[in-house]
Amino acid sequence: MPEKFTEEEGNEVNPPSSSVKKVMEERPSGLFGFLTAHPTPFLFILPIIFGVLTGLGWSKDSKVEDDVANIWIPTSGAFFKDKDYMTSIEGDEVGPSGVIAMAISREEGGNIFTEEGLNEITARMKEVEATEVSYNGHTYTMKDVCASSDAGERGTTYQYPCARLSPMDLFEETRWSFDESDRLTWYKDLMHPLLVRPRIPRFGILRNFCTSSGDNADDLPEALKFLKGSCDHDFMLRMSAEYAVANGKTADYASPLSLMSDIGNFEMNYPCKICIEEMYEGVMKQMTEGTQGMFKVLMFYLGNIAQDPTNPNQGEALQLLSQVQKALATVDRASIEEFWMYFVTRGLYAELGAESYVENYAAAMNPDSDQSFYKVCLAIYGGDTTKCPPPTVTLDEAKIALLRHADNPFSSINAGGNPFPFWDENAANMFFGDQPVGGSGIDMSGAPNPLNPAEMLNTPLQGTKYLDLEKFGTAEHTPFFGVGTFNPFDENDPFWPVLAKDPVYVWFMAGITEVSASCNNNDIGGTNTGNDELDQTTGFIAANLLSPKWCTQYNDPVGTDETRTKTHFAKMWFDLLIDSDPFLGISQGVDDPYSFTTGQGCDYDLTKSRDPYTGKSTSSILYNASRELYYIDEGEAIGALDRNLLFGDTEPPVDEYSFDNPLQRVGVIQNLHFFNIPSKMVDKVKNCNRPGGPIEDLSEEDAEEVLKQFKKKFEDTWSKDWDDETKGTVQFVGFVDDTGSEGTTQRALNDVTLSGGTLMAVSFVIIALFSFIFLFSFDAIESKVLVTMVGVCLVILCFFSALGTAIMAGIKLNICTSWTLPFIMVGIGVDDMYIVLLALKGNRSFERGDFIKTMNHVVVPVTMTSMVNFFMFSVMNISDIPGVYKTAQAAMISVAFLWSVIILCFPAYCYLDTKRQQAGRADVFFCIKKYKDGSDSKTNASSNDEGPVTGCLYNCFYKPLIIKEGCLRLVMHVWVLLTTLSLLGVSIYGATKGEVGLGLEDFFPSDNQAGEWARHRTEYLASWPINMNWGAVDYTDPNTQMKMISQFEKVIDTRHVSEVETKSLWIADFAVWTTRQCDANFQRRDPSQPECGMDLVYPGDNSTCEGTWMPNTLGLREKIVITEPCQPREGGVCRPTQQMHPFDMIILSQTVEGASEVTSWCPVVQGWSEKKLKFCIEKWRDFTGGAGSLQLVDDTATENPECKGDFFRDDEIVSPIPLSKGPSMFGIDLFTHEDTVDLIKETRALCDDDDEVHCWLSGIPYDYWEQYTTIYETLYMISGVAVAVGFVVASLFLFIKINSEPFHDHSVGKVFAGSLAGGFIIAIMCALSVITVIGLSSLAGVNLTAFSVMSYALSVGFAVEYSVHVTHRWLTAPLELKSAQERVEYSMSFLFLPTFMSFISSTIGVICLAFTKFEFNKTFFFKPLLIVMFVTYYFGVFSLPVLLSKLNFGFLKLGHRTSEVLSDDDVDEEVVKE
């Protein structure tokens, strides 16, 4: 800030005669007396100290604040308290780290969804996902770094692609992201366990029990009789095109295979689903118990034979008994479900494959075809049609043939085989047998009914009837074989086959029967007639048309026969059958979610692929991309993705396009990647599945460095050639956050914070040059260049030592510190130096006493200006923005250090310079002595210049315009008044039009790819991740649970929050899990262990984790159960009464008063203890994966025994729950800072401000835009306090200074009144300055931020310092000067030069900021500070003098009369004698 000096520094009035004695008694004592007597310590002590402090502080490694949170996020208020609480619970960083990779059309208004553009994006994605970093002998890949690379199942870490969200998932070509290991995991851990295994067994239940035509439709238990035929409608829709059309569907809707999807998609309260699930559970239980009982009873009877030495079948019985015992050991719930799945698959093969069989058979046997097998057969048998298969078959015959194929022995020639009954048993001779080729190897056709041989008993557990299992051990026990006549070895026993061929018995006995075989795709043989031409033809046809290629390299064994059980090969065959074209048409290790869709997502069909773009027209690509966008799981985990996150610059707009209104253009897309934080990475790389082996010695510090390097390399690779217009049609830019390790912002902060060195040095050189010009004199003795340069160096050293001290005190250098203080504080110090030098330059002599007197006068203004600066910076500590108050604290240290160097060190150098002058030595070249003993130098009054120190600028410019009487002065005064008022008016207008906020587009330099990313993000993809958080609320209270859901739903209903399913909120999902709407039992990890809450027993009181339903009193969302047309989202978790499970309604009607009047219900848990809640949540997490970011007890998860480093989700949770979180959410459409502030205000009103259940929003918008919610209040408060402080400091200074002057004769009251008036005048200047600076800055495009508020507050400091000196000299002008205008001349003739010098020196540093390449610095530092310099100077040097010239009041005249004083010669003569 500019430093001025008062009239005492050069006032040449003579002291009153009454003071001569007092002055003569004074001795050169005190500080400056001691300094002049002993200058050496003052010359070196402080510079040495400053040098040490500079070295210690600046040598610290962590001196730069590169965490933007520690610069920008407020550190007080309710939001800070909530964040602080959250940090105390979960630590500083919880991750994951986010990466945004954006692809943009290089052409304005262009389209990147062309084949060319998509190929460019695909190539770049491949390149970045192949990123590798080598560190300490290990190579780290994307799968090491990414937050999730598993399929959500145990033991699949590193065996699935890294999770990311990308619009490229629309296209089949993105399947490149799946490597072989990923495809195998998808097949083995997702497709078969989640799509095949749960659905096929339930299809059997649906068909047999839940349709009116089912074989077991009449076997429903009494409680479920009302569900008979409940699946008829859905079954017929899929089985009959005619029925589908009649019921408003298309003919294509009739797809039997789609029943597999339906079975999984039915609501749990849907009657068909209830029937399926209830009967499935009952049938599986019955079959498990029946199978075990059947084997046990069989063992009983076999044991009787084995123990009878007289029985001729004893040996056979012992052998069979051993086999049955082994088979019994394999029977459990899991093996029964497995059997049932394959048994149903056998039936499905016949039912779903019959039509295709008929068509293929007819084509193969077509007599009119040149390659007709029928012709071949007739040729073999000489035209005898009776020896050849018929040319056509019926549908029933086809089903029989397919079942025969399924029951046929497994073939190691061609595992898939062929169902046509043409071959002998070796599959080598067509038409010389009636067997199919290959099969499961287990005959599950059953046995004829002994009482009705025309009927086949092929229903499982017929053997229990043979044994009369139900009545075994009772007097009514009547097995088929009769009491005491059991003999399974009697070949003539017609009843034994009932058990021996029971599909269950056959299956489990095959499980302990070993065979040698392998999976192969060899060609099936043709004819072997000896007719080469005929045999070659049939061989070619058989090899190419009848030899399926089912086997893959992943089958076990493949190629070479090895010993396995018959069941092993049967399961292999059935699995290959399911994968084959008649069923799913999927290939293990080849297909993936892009080439095979499950039909779960809207507009996706089962067994189809995602749309390809290769070879497609642009319009076709855009049309196909107009669908809902899902992650690779088609929405199973997180539903449809919000397009606002990933698409931008589209036509039609993002929220409006659909198949009915398809895309015409896509200008911008972005991919979202997620990286682990270091602590998670350390754990992950220990996993046994890691390619290259586990890494056990990775520390968190090393992981942070790896992550840092990986982020940098990833970002550089993605953004390669971003500024080269010749490199393709797509521009790539990106952003990596700073979570876990340095990201884009941190790198930019490091670059920007310390990048001002060159400009800083330039400003220092210019300031030094300016000082040289103004203090140079052609009189080598009068010149003060050398001491000026010493002073500038001392100021610079002092400033850097102050920063070093701040660094050691924990105040790191931040962008605000490094781009404001060097360009302001050095100017402040130099201004103080001017005070000293100009005061000494105006001395009458070079004597010691005169030096001391001058320095005693200088102390007051220097101290006063330092105090003003100190208080102005201290006012900034009101702000809770770290970048502001830490900068202010560093500035306060700098002010103190600068005061010390100007008062305690620089005077010693000045005194030596004075001695130089006294000795007549030249400036700079002090070895040259121009005058002898200073004889021609100035002495006493003889050489004393009369009048003030003036210059050309004052005499030629300022005085004629402002001071000298005449028309020109009048015109100029009017001009000054008008410009002042105009500036005020324009500024008020500008302040009303100003905007708030600092965005990333303001921060990153324009020549950085992140700057381009930020610009496009703001314009097209303005979204940020956000979170909802709850603390230690009463989670056991159902009202709290419903309130949490209400808060969540209300927040996502606001206009700036993306849509998220209510079930994604952990408390909602958990509540559903505790009810009959839970679907976790659909696919169990362990079939014998139910996974829904109502099935799990809490050992504390033997109750279950069963929840209940409450009336929807809060208007919560209801689940969307209408599936036509397809709904991409489910809505809420509450349900209308008509969609409730009927069993629940029975209970609720008895337990809830007025239940019949309730129209909507919500799931809750009620009456639970904290311990029960803890137990049930842990089970929910273990079985379903859980959510909520609940706090876990360290080292309580079980390590996977099959994979070291892989852990189950069975951790203990911290209870009572101290903190929970909502799902991933995003603030969207945040195109302006006002939008973001609206987001904060709208969501906080629903969450943070809710006193009933406290929650809080967090995330980037809340962290970095929090200050803008109260930015105007902050501006008013800081500006108001700054003006008030300026008023107080100025008034005190004026009162103390005037009242302490020895030559005035005014009363204390008058001095006090005049000082208050002066302070008020100064306060007016301060207010004018701050208002004008705010308004002009707003018009100059400077948004209102904490940084700009700091600049606005500085304007008060500058205004005070200009105006206080002008006002003080004006108040204390000699009383002989009657008019106010004369007093103004008295003031400005003396102050114009030092104020101008101060203005120039301060402005020099600011102007240097204009040359930075960082637009952020220009906008938020250069512009407002430059405006501060000019506005405060203009008001202080022009507006204020004009105002003072009009104030001709007596109480403002506090000077003295010059007639009462003696010459200084009389005084100084006595002083000099000392």
PDB file of C-alpha atoms in Angstrom, residues 353-560:
ATOM      1  CA  GLY A 353     -36.310 -77.103 -30.029  1.00  0.00           C
ATOM      2  CA  ALA A 354     -39.079 -79.141 -31.591  1.00  0.00           C
ATOM      3  CA  GLU A 355     -40.098 -76.642 -34.250  1.00  0.00           C
ATOM      4  CA  SER A 356     -36.517 -76.102 -35.337  1.00  0.00           C
ATOM      5  CA  TYR A 357     -35.987 -79.851 -35.393  1.00  0.00           C
ATOM      6  CA  VAL A 358     -38.970 -80.335 -37.696  1.00  0.00           C
ATOM      7  CA  GLU A 359     -37.706 -77.622 -40.066  1.00  0.00           C
ATOM      8  CA  ASN A 360     -34.103 -78.842 -40.095  1.00  0.00           C
ATOM      9  CA  TYR A 361     -35.166 -82.445 -40.516  1.00  0.00           C
ATOM     10  CA  ALA A 362     -37.388 -81.597 -43.420  1.00  0.00           C
ATOM     11  CA  ALA A 363     -34.618 -79.606 -45.062  1.00  0.00           C
ATOM     12  CA  ALA A 364     -32.123 -82.449 -44.631  1.00  0.00           C
ATOM     13  CA  MET A 365     -34.540 -85.096 -45.944  1.00  0.00           C
ATOM     14  CA  ASN A 366     -36.060 -82.987 -48.727  1.00  0.00           C
ATOM     15  CA  PRO A 367     -36.386 -85.366 -51.693  1.00  0.00           C
ATOM     16  CA  ASP A 368     -36.137 -82.449 -54.097  1.00  0.00           C
ATOM     17  CA  SER A 369     -32.771 -81.294 -52.783  1.00  0.00           C
ATOM     18  CA  ASP A 370     -29.528 -82.242 -54.497  1.00  0.00           C
ATOM     19  CA  GLN A 371     -28.000 -82.849 -51.080  1.00  0.00           C
ATOM     20  CA  SER A 372     -30.938 -84.752 -49.684  1.00  0.00           C
ATOM     21  CA  PHE A 373     -30.177 -87.416 -47.106  1.00  0.00           C
ATOM     22  CA  TYR A 374     -33.363 -89.101 -48.139  1.00  0.00           C
ATOM     23  CA  LYS A 375     -31.989 -89.654 -51.638  1.00  0.00           C
ATOM     24  CA  VAL A 376     -28.773 -90.991 -50.150  1.00  0.00           C
ATOM     25  CA  CYS A 377     -30.670 -93.450 -47.975  1.00  0.00           C
ATOM     26  CA  LEU A 378     -32.770 -94.661 -50.901  1.00  0.00           C
ATOM     27  CA  ALA A 379     -29.585 -95.098 -52.906  1.00  0.00           C
ATOM     28  CA  ILE A 380     -28.095 -97.219 -50.129  1.00  0.00           C
ATOM     29  CA  TYR A 381     -31.135 -99.439 -49.811  1.00  0.00           C
ATOM     30  CA  GLY A 382     -32.004 -99.628 -53.427  1.00  0.00           C
ATOM     31  CA  GLY A 383     -35.028 -97.415 -53.179  1.00  0.00           C
ATOM     32  CA  ASP A 384     -36.616 -99.326 -50.288  1.00  0.00           C
ATOM     33  CA  THR A 385     -38.437 -96.552 -48.420  1.00  0.00           C
ATOM     34  CA  THR A 386     -39.225 -98.836 -45.485  1.00  0.00           C
ATOM     35  CA  LYS A 387     -35.580 -98.949 -44.528  1.00  0.00           C
ATOM     36  CA  CYS A 388     -35.101 -95.187 -44.594  1.00  0.00           C
ATOM     37  CA  PRO A 389     -36.270 -92.617 -42.087  1.00  0.00           C
ATOM     38  CA  PRO A 390     -39.447 -90.836 -43.118  1.00  0.00           C
ATOM     39  CA  PRO A 391     -38.915 -87.599 -45.078  1.00  0.00           C
ATOM     40  CA  THR A 392     -40.845 -85.586 -42.481  1.00  0.00           C
ATOM     41  CA  VAL A 393     -41.641 -85.820 -38.778  1.00  0.00           C
ATOM     42  CA  THR A 394     -44.361 -84.453 -36.562  1.00  0.00           C
ATOM     43  CA  LEU A 395     -43.827 -82.073 -33.670  1.00  0.00           C
ATOM     44  CA  ASP A 396     -44.377 -84.865 -31.155  1.00  0.00           C
ATOM     45  CA  GLU A 397     -41.887 -87.071 -32.971  1.00  0.00           C
ATOM     46  CA  ALA A 398     -39.428 -84.204 -32.861  1.00  0.00           C
ATOM     47  CA  LYS A 399     -39.818 -83.866 -29.122  1.00  0.00           C
ATOM     48  CA  ILE A 400     -39.236 -87.568 -28.667  1.00  0.00           C
ATOM     49  CA  ALA A 401     -36.128 -87.419 -30.810  1.00  0.00           C
ATOM     50  CA  LEU A 402     -34.758 -84.480 -28.863  1.00  0.00           C
ATOM     51  CA  LEU A 403     -35.373 -86.235 -25.547  1.00  0.00           C
ATOM     52  CA  ARG A 404     -33.642 -89.350 -26.894  1.00  0.00           C
ATOM     53  CA  HIS A 405     -30.719 -87.133 -27.848  1.00  0.00           C
ATOM     54  CA  ALA A 406     -30.549 -85.649 -24.368  1.00  0.00           C
ATOM     55  CA  ASP A 407     -30.602 -89.133 -22.796  1.00  0.00           C
ATOM     56  CA  ASN A 408     -28.083 -90.590 -25.241  1.00  0.00           C
ATOM     57  CA  PRO A 409     -24.510 -91.433 -24.150  1.00  0.00           C
ATOM     58  CA  PHE A 410     -21.968 -88.587 -24.172  1.00  0.00           C
ATOM     59  CA  SER A 411     -19.846 -88.566 -27.316  1.00  0.00           C
ATOM     60  CA  SER A 412     -16.144 -87.787 -27.310  1.00  0.00           C
ATOM     61  CA  ILE A 413     -16.277 -87.562 -31.090  1.00  0.00           C
ATOM     62  CA  ASN A 414     -18.582 -84.580 -31.196  1.00  0.00           C
ATOM     63  CA  ALA A 415     -19.933 -83.534 -27.819  1.00  0.00           C
ATOM     64  CA  GLY A 416     -22.858 -81.597 -29.255  1.00  0.00           C
ATOM     65  CA  GLY A 417     -23.794 -84.443 -31.504  1.00  0.00           C
ATOM     66  CA  ASN A 418     -26.960 -84.523 -33.540  1.00  0.00           C
ATOM     67  CA  PRO A 419     -30.505 -85.476 -32.581  1.00  0.00           C
ATOM     68  CA  PHE A 420     -31.400 -87.031 -35.949  1.00  0.00           C
ATOM     69  CA  PRO A 421     -31.801 -90.837 -35.364  1.00  0.00           C
ATOM     70  CA  PHE A 422     -29.596 -91.837 -38.298  1.00  0.00           C
ATOM     71  CA  TRP A 423     -26.406 -93.322 -36.862  1.00  0.00           C
ATOM     72  CA  ASP A 424     -25.051 -96.395 -35.224  1.00  0.00           C
ATOM     73  CA  GLU A 425     -23.709 -96.104 -31.740  1.00  0.00           C
ATOM     74  CA  ASN A 426     -20.240 -95.034 -32.903  1.00  0.00           C
ATOM     75  CA  ALA A 427     -21.619 -92.168 -34.953  1.00  0.00           C
ATOM     76  CA  ALA A 428     -19.565 -93.400 -37.872  1.00  0.00           C
ATOM     77  CA  ASN A 429     -22.125 -94.896 -40.211  1.00  0.00           C
ATOM     78  CA  MET A 430     -25.176 -92.940 -41.267  1.00  0.00           C
ATOM     79  CA  PHE A 431     -28.398 -94.858 -41.960  1.00  0.00           C
ATOM     80  CA  PHE A 432     -26.992 -98.047 -40.468  1.00  0.00           C
ATOM     81  CA  GLY A 433     -28.593 -97.319 -37.104  1.00  0.00           C
ATOM     82  CA  ASP A 434     -31.373 -95.344 -35.500  1.00  0.00           C
ATOM     83  CA  GLN A 435     -29.442 -93.531 -32.816  1.00  0.00           C
ATOM     84  CA  PRO A 436     -28.675 -89.847 -32.396  1.00  0.00           C
ATOM     85  CA  VAL A 437     -25.082 -88.765 -31.906  1.00  0.00           C
ATOM     86  CA  GLY A 438     -23.973 -87.687 -28.461  1.00  0.00           C
ATOM     87  CA  GLY A 439     -26.047 -86.627 -25.491  1.00  0.00           C
ATOM     88  CA  SER A 440     -25.800 -85.952 -21.808  1.00  0.00           C
ATOM     89  CA  GLY A 441     -24.847 -89.492 -20.957  1.00  0.00           C
ATOM     90  CA  ILE A 442     -27.579 -89.763 -18.318  1.00  0.00           C
ATOM     91  CA  ASP A 443     -30.898 -91.275 -19.270  1.00  0.00           C
ATOM     92  CA  MET A 444     -33.589 -89.376 -17.385  1.00  0.00           C
ATOM     93  CA  SER A 445     -36.499 -90.787 -19.380  1.00  0.00           C
ATOM     94  CA  GLY A 446     -37.804 -92.769 -16.424  1.00  0.00           C
ATOM     95  CA  ALA A 447     -39.443 -96.175 -16.457  1.00  0.00           C
ATOM     96  CA  PRO A 448     -42.743 -97.559 -17.680  1.00  0.00           C
ATOM     97  CA  ASN A 449     -45.506 -97.712 -15.141  1.00  0.00           C
ATOM     98  CA  PRO A 450     -45.640-101.382 -14.072  1.00  0.00           C
ATOM     99  CA  LEU A 451     -49.377-101.086 -13.740  1.00  0.00           C
ATOM    100  CA  ASN A 452     -49.757 -99.257 -17.076  1.00  0.00           C
ATOM    101  CA  PRO A 453     -46.772 -99.953 -19.353  1.00  0.00           C
ATOM    102  CA  ALA A 454     -47.947 -97.345 -21.872  1.00  0.00           C
ATOM    103  CA  GLU A 455     -47.315 -94.631 -19.308  1.00  0.00           C
ATOM    104  CA  MET A 456     -43.803 -93.450 -18.595  1.00  0.00           C
ATOM    105  CA  LEU A 457     -42.980 -92.509 -15.012  1.00  0.00           C
ATOM    106  CA  ASN A 458     -40.405 -89.779 -15.663  1.00  0.00           C
ATOM    107  CA  THR A 459     -41.301 -87.405 -12.853  1.00  0.00           C
ATOM    108  CA  PRO A 460     -38.534 -87.162 -10.246  1.00  0.00           C
ATOM    109  CA  LEU A 461     -38.964 -89.028  -6.967  1.00  0.00           C
ATOM    110  CA  GLN A 462     -41.046 -91.865  -8.407  1.00  0.00           C
ATOM    111  CA  GLY A 463     -38.688 -94.004  -6.401  1.00  0.00           C
ATOM    112  CA  THR A 464     -40.215 -92.690  -3.180  1.00  0.00           C
ATOM    113  CA  LYS A 465     -43.487 -94.305  -4.247  1.00  0.00           C
ATOM    114  CA  TYR A 466     -41.667 -97.531  -4.978  1.00  0.00           C
ATOM    115  CA  LEU A 467     -40.314 -97.447  -1.415  1.00  0.00           C
ATOM    116  CA  ASP A 468     -43.508 -95.928   0.071  1.00  0.00           C
ATOM    117  CA  LEU A 469     -41.215 -93.432   1.725  1.00  0.00           C
ATOM    118  CA  GLU A 470     -44.032 -91.443   3.293  1.00  0.00           C
ATOM    119  CA  LYS A 471     -45.171 -94.422   5.399  1.00  0.00           C
ATOM    120  CA  PHE A 472     -41.801 -96.012   5.950  1.00  0.00           C
ATOM    121  CA  GLY A 473     -41.483 -97.229   9.537  1.00  0.00           C
ATOM    122  CA  THR A 474     -45.228 -97.434  10.071  1.00  0.00           C
ATOM    123  CA  ALA A 475     -47.621-100.337  10.039  1.00  0.00           C
ATOM    124  CA  GLU A 476     -49.200 -98.969   6.884  1.00  0.00           C
ATOM    125  CA  HIS A 477     -45.918 -99.168   4.978  1.00  0.00           C
ATOM    126  CA  THR A 478     -46.626-100.930   1.651  1.00  0.00           C
ATOM    127  CA  PRO A 479     -43.778-100.589  -0.869  1.00  0.00           C
ATOM    128  CA  PHE A 480     -44.235-101.828  -4.428  1.00  0.00           C
ATOM    129  CA  PHE A 481     -42.097-104.886  -3.812  1.00  0.00           C
ATOM    130  CA  GLY A 482     -44.064-105.977  -0.771  1.00  0.00           C
ATOM    131  CA  VAL A 483     -42.790-106.425   2.753  1.00  0.00           C
ATOM    132  CA  GLY A 484     -39.673-108.522   2.928  1.00  0.00           C
ATOM    133  CA  THR A 485     -39.367-109.229  -0.796  1.00  0.00           C
ATOM    134  CA  PHE A 486     -36.987-106.405  -1.783  1.00  0.00           C
ATOM    135  CA  ASN A 487     -34.591-107.637  -4.450  1.00  0.00           C
ATOM    136  CA  PRO A 488     -33.179-105.006  -6.842  1.00  0.00           C
ATOM    137  CA  PHE A 489     -31.135-107.715  -8.515  1.00  0.00           C
ATOM    138  CA  ASP A 490     -34.115-109.603  -9.857  1.00  0.00           C
ATOM    139  CA  GLU A 491     -34.125-108.790 -13.557  1.00  0.00           C
ATOM    140  CA  ASN A 492     -37.740-109.818 -13.806  1.00  0.00           C
ATOM    141  CA  ASP A 493     -38.925-107.450 -11.082  1.00  0.00           C
ATOM    142  CA  PRO A 494     -41.202-105.003 -12.957  1.00  0.00           C
ATOM    143  CA  PHE A 495     -41.175-102.514 -10.059  1.00  0.00           C
ATOM    144  CA  TRP A 496     -37.457-101.976  -9.405  1.00  0.00           C
ATOM    145  CA  PRO A 497     -37.006 -99.860 -12.584  1.00  0.00           C
ATOM    146  CA  VAL A 498     -39.415 -97.335 -11.077  1.00  0.00           C
ATOM    147  CA  LEU A 499     -36.607 -96.418  -8.684  1.00  0.00           C
ATOM    148  CA  ALA A 500     -33.623 -97.479 -10.755  1.00  0.00           C
ATOM    149  CA  LYS A 501     -34.676 -95.165 -13.626  1.00  0.00           C
ATOM    150  CA  ASP A 502     -36.010 -92.403 -11.433  1.00  0.00           C
ATOM    151  CA  PRO A 503     -34.296 -89.278 -12.883  1.00  0.00           C
ATOM    152  CA  VAL A 504     -33.137 -88.253  -9.408  1.00  0.00           C
ATOM    153  CA  TYR A 505     -31.670 -91.654  -8.650  1.00  0.00           C
ATOM    154  CA  VAL A 506     -30.030 -91.890 -12.044  1.00  0.00           C
ATOM    155  CA  TRP A 507     -28.544 -88.410 -11.701  1.00  0.00           C
ATOM    156  CA  PHE A 508     -26.962 -88.886  -8.301  1.00  0.00           C
ATOM    157  CA  MET A 509     -25.733 -92.404  -9.048  1.00  0.00           C
ATOM    158  CA  ALA A 510     -24.086 -91.005 -12.162  1.00  0.00           C
ATOM    159  CA  GLY A 511     -22.381 -88.526  -9.883  1.00  0.00           C
ATOM    160  CA  ILE A 512     -20.317 -91.324  -8.342  1.00  0.00           C
ATOM    161  CA  THR A 513     -19.791 -93.221 -11.593  1.00  0.00           C
ATOM    162  CA  GLU A 514     -16.580 -92.460 -13.425  1.00  0.00           C
ATOM    163  CA  VAL A 515     -16.110 -92.489 -17.183  1.00  0.00           C
ATOM    164  CA  SER A 516     -13.352 -91.422 -19.523  1.00  0.00           C
ATOM    165  CA  ALA A 517     -14.287 -88.875 -22.140  1.00  0.00           C
ATOM    166  CA  SER A 518     -13.553 -85.380 -23.445  1.00  0.00           C
ATOM    167  CA  CYS A 519     -15.210 -82.503 -25.233  1.00  0.00           C
ATOM    168  CA  ASN A 520     -14.500 -82.441 -28.962  1.00  0.00           C
ATOM    169  CA  ASN A 521     -15.819 -80.909 -32.136  1.00  0.00           C
ATOM    170  CA  ASN A 522     -14.821 -83.648 -34.557  1.00  0.00           C
ATOM    171  CA  ASP A 523     -16.885 -84.264 -37.632  1.00  0.00           C
ATOM    172  CA  ILE A 524     -19.759 -86.702 -37.402  1.00  0.00           C
ATOM    173  CA  GLY A 525     -19.392 -89.467 -39.923  1.00  0.00           C
ATOM    174  CA  GLY A 526     -21.437 -89.865 -43.073  1.00  0.00           C
ATOM    175  CA  THR A 527     -22.211 -93.142 -44.842  1.00  0.00           C
ATOM    176  CA  ASN A 528     -19.758 -95.992 -45.153  1.00  0.00           C
ATOM    177  CA  THR A 529     -21.061 -97.812 -48.185  1.00  0.00           C
ATOM    178  CA  GLY A 530     -17.913 -98.228 -50.205  1.00  0.00           C
ATOM    179  CA  ASN A 531     -19.281 -95.822 -52.816  1.00  0.00           C
ATOM    180  CA  ASP A 532     -16.661 -93.136 -52.656  1.00  0.00           C
ATOM    181  CA  GLU A 533     -18.738 -90.477 -54.355  1.00  0.00           C
ATOM    182  CA  LEU A 534     -21.723 -91.178 -52.168  1.00  0.00           C
ATOM    183  CA  ASP A 535     -19.691 -91.426 -48.987  1.00  0.00           C
ATOM    184  CA  GLN A 536     -17.816 -88.209 -49.761  1.00  0.00           C
ATOM    185  CA  THR A 537     -21.074 -86.367 -50.322  1.00  0.00           C
ATOM    186  CA  THR A 538     -22.658 -87.562 -47.104  1.00  0.00           C
ATOM    187  CA  GLY A 539     -19.423 -87.039 -45.226  1.00  0.00           C
ATOM    188  CA  PHE A 540     -19.235 -83.434 -46.436  1.00  0.00           C
ATOM    189  CA  ILE A 541     -22.858 -82.747 -45.513  1.00  0.00           C
ATOM    190  CA  ALA A 542     -22.526 -84.383 -42.108  1.00  0.00           C
ATOM    191  CA  ALA A 543     -19.315 -82.515 -41.332  1.00  0.00           C
ATOM    192  CA  ASN A 544     -20.580 -79.106 -42.368  1.00  0.00           C
ATOM    193  CA  LEU A 545     -24.275 -79.206 -41.564  1.00  0.00           C
ATOM    194  CA  LEU A 546     -24.726 -81.810 -38.859  1.00  0.00           C
ATOM    195  CA  SER A 547     -21.565 -81.480 -36.754  1.00  0.00           C
ATOM    196  CA  PRO A 548     -22.012 -78.656 -34.214  1.00  0.00           C
ATOM    197  CA  LYS A 549     -18.982 -76.946 -32.727  1.00  0.00           C
ATOM    198  CA  TRP A 550     -20.132 -76.645 -29.145  1.00  0.00           C
ATOM    199  CA  CYS A 551     -16.874 -77.301 -27.335  1.00  0.00           C
ATOM    200  CA  THR A 552     -14.543 -74.507 -26.342  1.00  0.00           C
ATOM    201  CA  GLN A 553     -11.027 -74.496 -24.992  1.00  0.00           C
ATOM    202  CA  TYR A 554     -12.523 -73.802 -21.554  1.00  0.00           C
ATOM    203  CA  ASN A 555     -14.369 -77.099 -21.274  1.00  0.00           C
ATOM    204  CA  ASP A 556     -12.800 -79.662 -18.993  1.00  0.00           C
ATOM    205  CA  PRO A 557     -11.493 -81.926 -20.365  1.00  0.00           C
ATOM    206  CA  VAL A 558     -11.168 -80.921 -23.978  1.00  0.00           C
ATOM    207  CA  GLY A 559      -9.346 -82.769 -26.749  1.00  0.00           C
ATOM    208  CA  THR A 560      -7.999 -85.685 -24.758  1.00  0.00           C
TER     209      THR A 560
END
